[in-house]
């Protein structure tokens, strides 16, 4: 079974937020890495101070960035992605660049037609201004609370905001929002016929940014792919902060258990 796990963060969160996951996975014998998006700097503070490198970074650029990193590894890794990182993980898997993928509350791929109000409201800090397509946008504490921390106390949500948030490029959100109207959308994933390793899709039942209905719709897009395994796990009472907040280990343990169960299948990739 591949032992390298690449963690891919989502919009507005710095890659160093994966450190507790990395420590846990390394205790279980995995080698891990959590490279940032193109334009991310080494720390939260540095990226906040100089976010210009993230300007105009889109889905295709982010995918190519991770594909290049993965090409330099000794083996096909497993990828674990959260939010937009979950969308990127699915694209890497569909192109057979990785052995398996876990997409935690993933941003919707092309073909998803449901648009819950909570998802629309979560994206408004970016989508509300067309000029944001080419620049970065930061969430304030109130916006983060609604989008990520809606099941948390104000104190925990504010602490996560202070510790891990960075400005995020607006372009991926605009590309995702218009995916169903663009013929060659960068948010398109071959869900129907890709021969690939196993995929785990997950959803927190209280997620505002990627509501459960969205991830269920993604799961249905894979239903006619008889050659590859797609599974769905649900986390009761968890929101979009589920990889960051005090309950993160519940999700991480579930992912580890799933990877162990799929050991033989992953090893053949």
Coordinates of C-alpha atoms in Angstrom, one line a residue, residues 6-174:
X6 CA -0.4 14.3 0.4
X7 CA -2.8 16.7 2.2
X8 CA -4.5 19.4 0.1
X9 CA -6.1 22.4 1.9
X10 CA -9.1 24.4 0.8
X11 CA -9.9 28.0 0.2
X12 CA -9.0 30.4 3.1
X13 CA -7.0 27.9 5.1
X14 CA -3.2 27.6 5.3
X15 CA -1.6 24.2 4.6
X16 CA 0.0 24.2 8.1
X17 CA -3.5 23.5 9.6
X18 CA -2.9 19.9 8.5
X19 CA -0.1 19.4 11.1
X20 CA -2.2 17.4 13.6
X21 CA -3.3 15.1 10.8
X22 CA 0.3 14.7 9.6
X23 CA 1.4 13.8 13.1
X24 CA -1.3 11.2 13.5
X25 CA -0.8 9.6 10.1
X26 CA 3.0 9.5 10.7
X27 CA 2.4 7.7 14.0
X28 CA 0.5 5.1 11.9
X29 CA 3.5 4.6 9.6
X30 CA 2.7 7.0 6.7
X31 CA 5.0 9.6 5.2
X32 CA 3.1 12.9 4.8
X33 CA 3.4 16.2 3.1
X34 CA 1.0 19.2 2.9
X35 CA 2.2 21.5 0.2
X36 CA 0.4 24.8 -0.2
X37 CA -1.4 26.2 -3.2
X38 CA 0.7 28.1 -5.8
X39 CA 1.3 31.5 -4.3
X40 CA 1.0 30.3 -0.6
X41 CA 4.0 31.3 1.5
X42 CA 5.5 29.2 4.2
X43 CA 3.5 30.5 7.2
X44 CA 0.0 32.0 7.9
X45 CA 1.6 35.3 8.8
X46 CA 3.7 35.6 5.7
X47 CA 0.8 34.7 3.4
X48 CA -1.5 37.2 5.1
X49 CA 1.2 39.9 4.7
X50 CA 1.9 39.1 1.0
X51 CA -1.1 37.3 -0.6
X52 CA -0.5 38.7 -4.1
X53 CA 1.0 35.4 -5.3
X54 CA -2.4 33.9 -5.0
X55 CA -4.0 36.4 -7.3
X56 CA -5.8 34.8 -10.3
X57 CA -4.8 31.3 -9.3
X58 CA -7.5 29.1 -10.7
X59 CA -8.6 25.4 -10.5
X60 CA -6.4 24.3 -13.4
X61 CA -3.3 26.1 -12.0
X62 CA -3.8 24.5 -8.6
X63 CA -4.3 21.0 -10.2
X64 CA -1.2 21.3 -12.3
X65 CA 0.8 22.5 -9.2
X66 CA -0.1 19.4 -7.3
X67 CA 0.4 17.1 -10.3
X68 CA 3.9 18.4 -10.7
X69 CA 4.6 17.8 -7.0
X70 CA 3.2 14.3 -7.2
X71 CA 5.2 13.5 -10.3
X72 CA 8.4 14.1 -8.2
X73 CA 7.5 11.4 -5.6
X74 CA 8.8 7.8 -5.7
X75 CA 5.2 6.4 -5.8
X76 CA 1.7 7.3 -6.4
X77 CA 0.5 8.8 -3.1
X78 CA -2.9 8.9 -1.4
X79 CA -4.4 12.3 -1.4
X80 CA -6.6 13.8 1.3
X81 CA -8.3 17.1 0.4
X82 CA -10.7 19.4 2.2
X83 CA -13.2 21.7 0.5
X84 CA -11.5 22.9 -2.8
X85 CA -8.7 20.5 -1.9
X86 CA -11.4 17.7 -2.2
X87 CA -12.2 18.8 -5.7
X88 CA -8.5 18.9 -6.6
X89 CA -8.1 15.4 -5.1
X90 CA -10.9 14.0 -7.3
X91 CA -9.3 15.5 -10.4
X92 CA -5.9 14.0 -9.6
X93 CA -7.6 10.6 -8.9
X94 CA -9.6 10.7 -12.1
X95 CA -6.4 11.2 -14.1
X96 CA -4.8 8.2 -12.3
X97 CA -2.1 10.4 -10.7
X98 CA -2.8 9.1 -7.2
X99 CA -3.6 5.7 -5.8
X100 CA -6.6 6.8 -3.7
X101 CA -8.4 9.9 -2.7
X102 CA -10.4 11.2 0.3
X103 CA -12.5 14.3 -0.5
X104 CA -13.7 15.9 2.8
X105 CA -16.7 18.2 2.3
X106 CA -15.4 18.8 -1.3
X107 CA -16.3 21.8 -3.4
X108 CA -18.8 20.8 -6.0
X109 CA -17.6 19.4 -9.4
X110 CA -19.3 20.2 -12.7
X111 CA -22.6 18.4 -12.9
X112 CA -23.9 19.3 -9.5
X113 CA -27.1 21.4 -9.9
X114 CA -28.2 21.9 -6.3
X115 CA -27.4 25.2 -4.7
X116 CA -28.5 25.5 -1.1
X117 CA -28.9 28.9 0.3
X118 CA -26.2 28.3 3.0
X119 CA -23.7 27.6 0.2
X120 CA -24.6 30.7 -1.7
X121 CA -24.3 32.8 1.5
X122 CA -21.0 31.3 2.3
X123 CA -19.6 32.3 -1.1
X124 CA -21.0 35.8 -1.2
X125 CA -17.9 37.5 0.3
X126 CA -16.2 36.6 -2.9
X127 CA -19.0 36.1 -5.5
X128 CA -20.7 39.3 -4.5
X129 CA -18.1 41.4 -6.3
X130 CA -17.0 40.4 -9.9
X131 CA -13.7 42.2 -9.4
X132 CA -12.8 39.5 -6.8
X133 CA -12.2 37.0 -9.7
X134 CA -8.7 38.2 -10.2
X135 CA -7.7 39.0 -6.6
X136 CA -7.6 37.5 -3.1
X137 CA -10.3 37.9 -0.5
X138 CA -10.1 37.3 3.3
X139 CA -12.9 36.2 5.5
X140 CA -13.6 38.2 8.7
X141 CA -14.5 36.5 11.9
X142 CA -18.3 36.7 11.3
X143 CA -18.0 35.4 7.8
X144 CA -15.7 32.5 9.0
X145 CA -18.2 31.7 11.8
X146 CA -21.0 31.3 9.3
X147 CA -19.0 29.4 6.6
X148 CA -16.8 27.2 8.8
X149 CA -17.7 27.5 12.5
X150 CA -21.4 27.5 12.7
X151 CA -21.5 24.6 15.2
X152 CA -18.7 26.0 17.3
X153 CA -18.7 28.5 20.1
X154 CA -17.7 32.0 19.2
X155 CA -14.4 31.5 21.1
X156 CA -13.4 28.3 19.2
X157 CA -14.4 29.7 15.8
X158 CA -12.5 33.0 16.4
X159 CA -9.4 31.0 17.6
X160 CA -9.4 28.9 14.4
X161 CA -9.9 32.1 12.3
X162 CA -6.9 33.7 14.1
X163 CA -4.7 30.6 13.8
X164 CA -5.3 29.3 10.2
X165 CA -7.1 31.7 7.9
X166 CA -5.4 33.3 4.9
X167 CA -6.7 35.3 2.0
X168 CA -8.0 33.1 -0.8
X169 CA -8.1 33.6 -4.6
X170 CA -11.5 34.4 -5.9
X171 CA -11.0 32.7 -9.2
X172 CA -11.7 29.1 -8.1
X173 CA -15.1 30.1 -6.7
X174 CA -16.1 31.9 -9.9

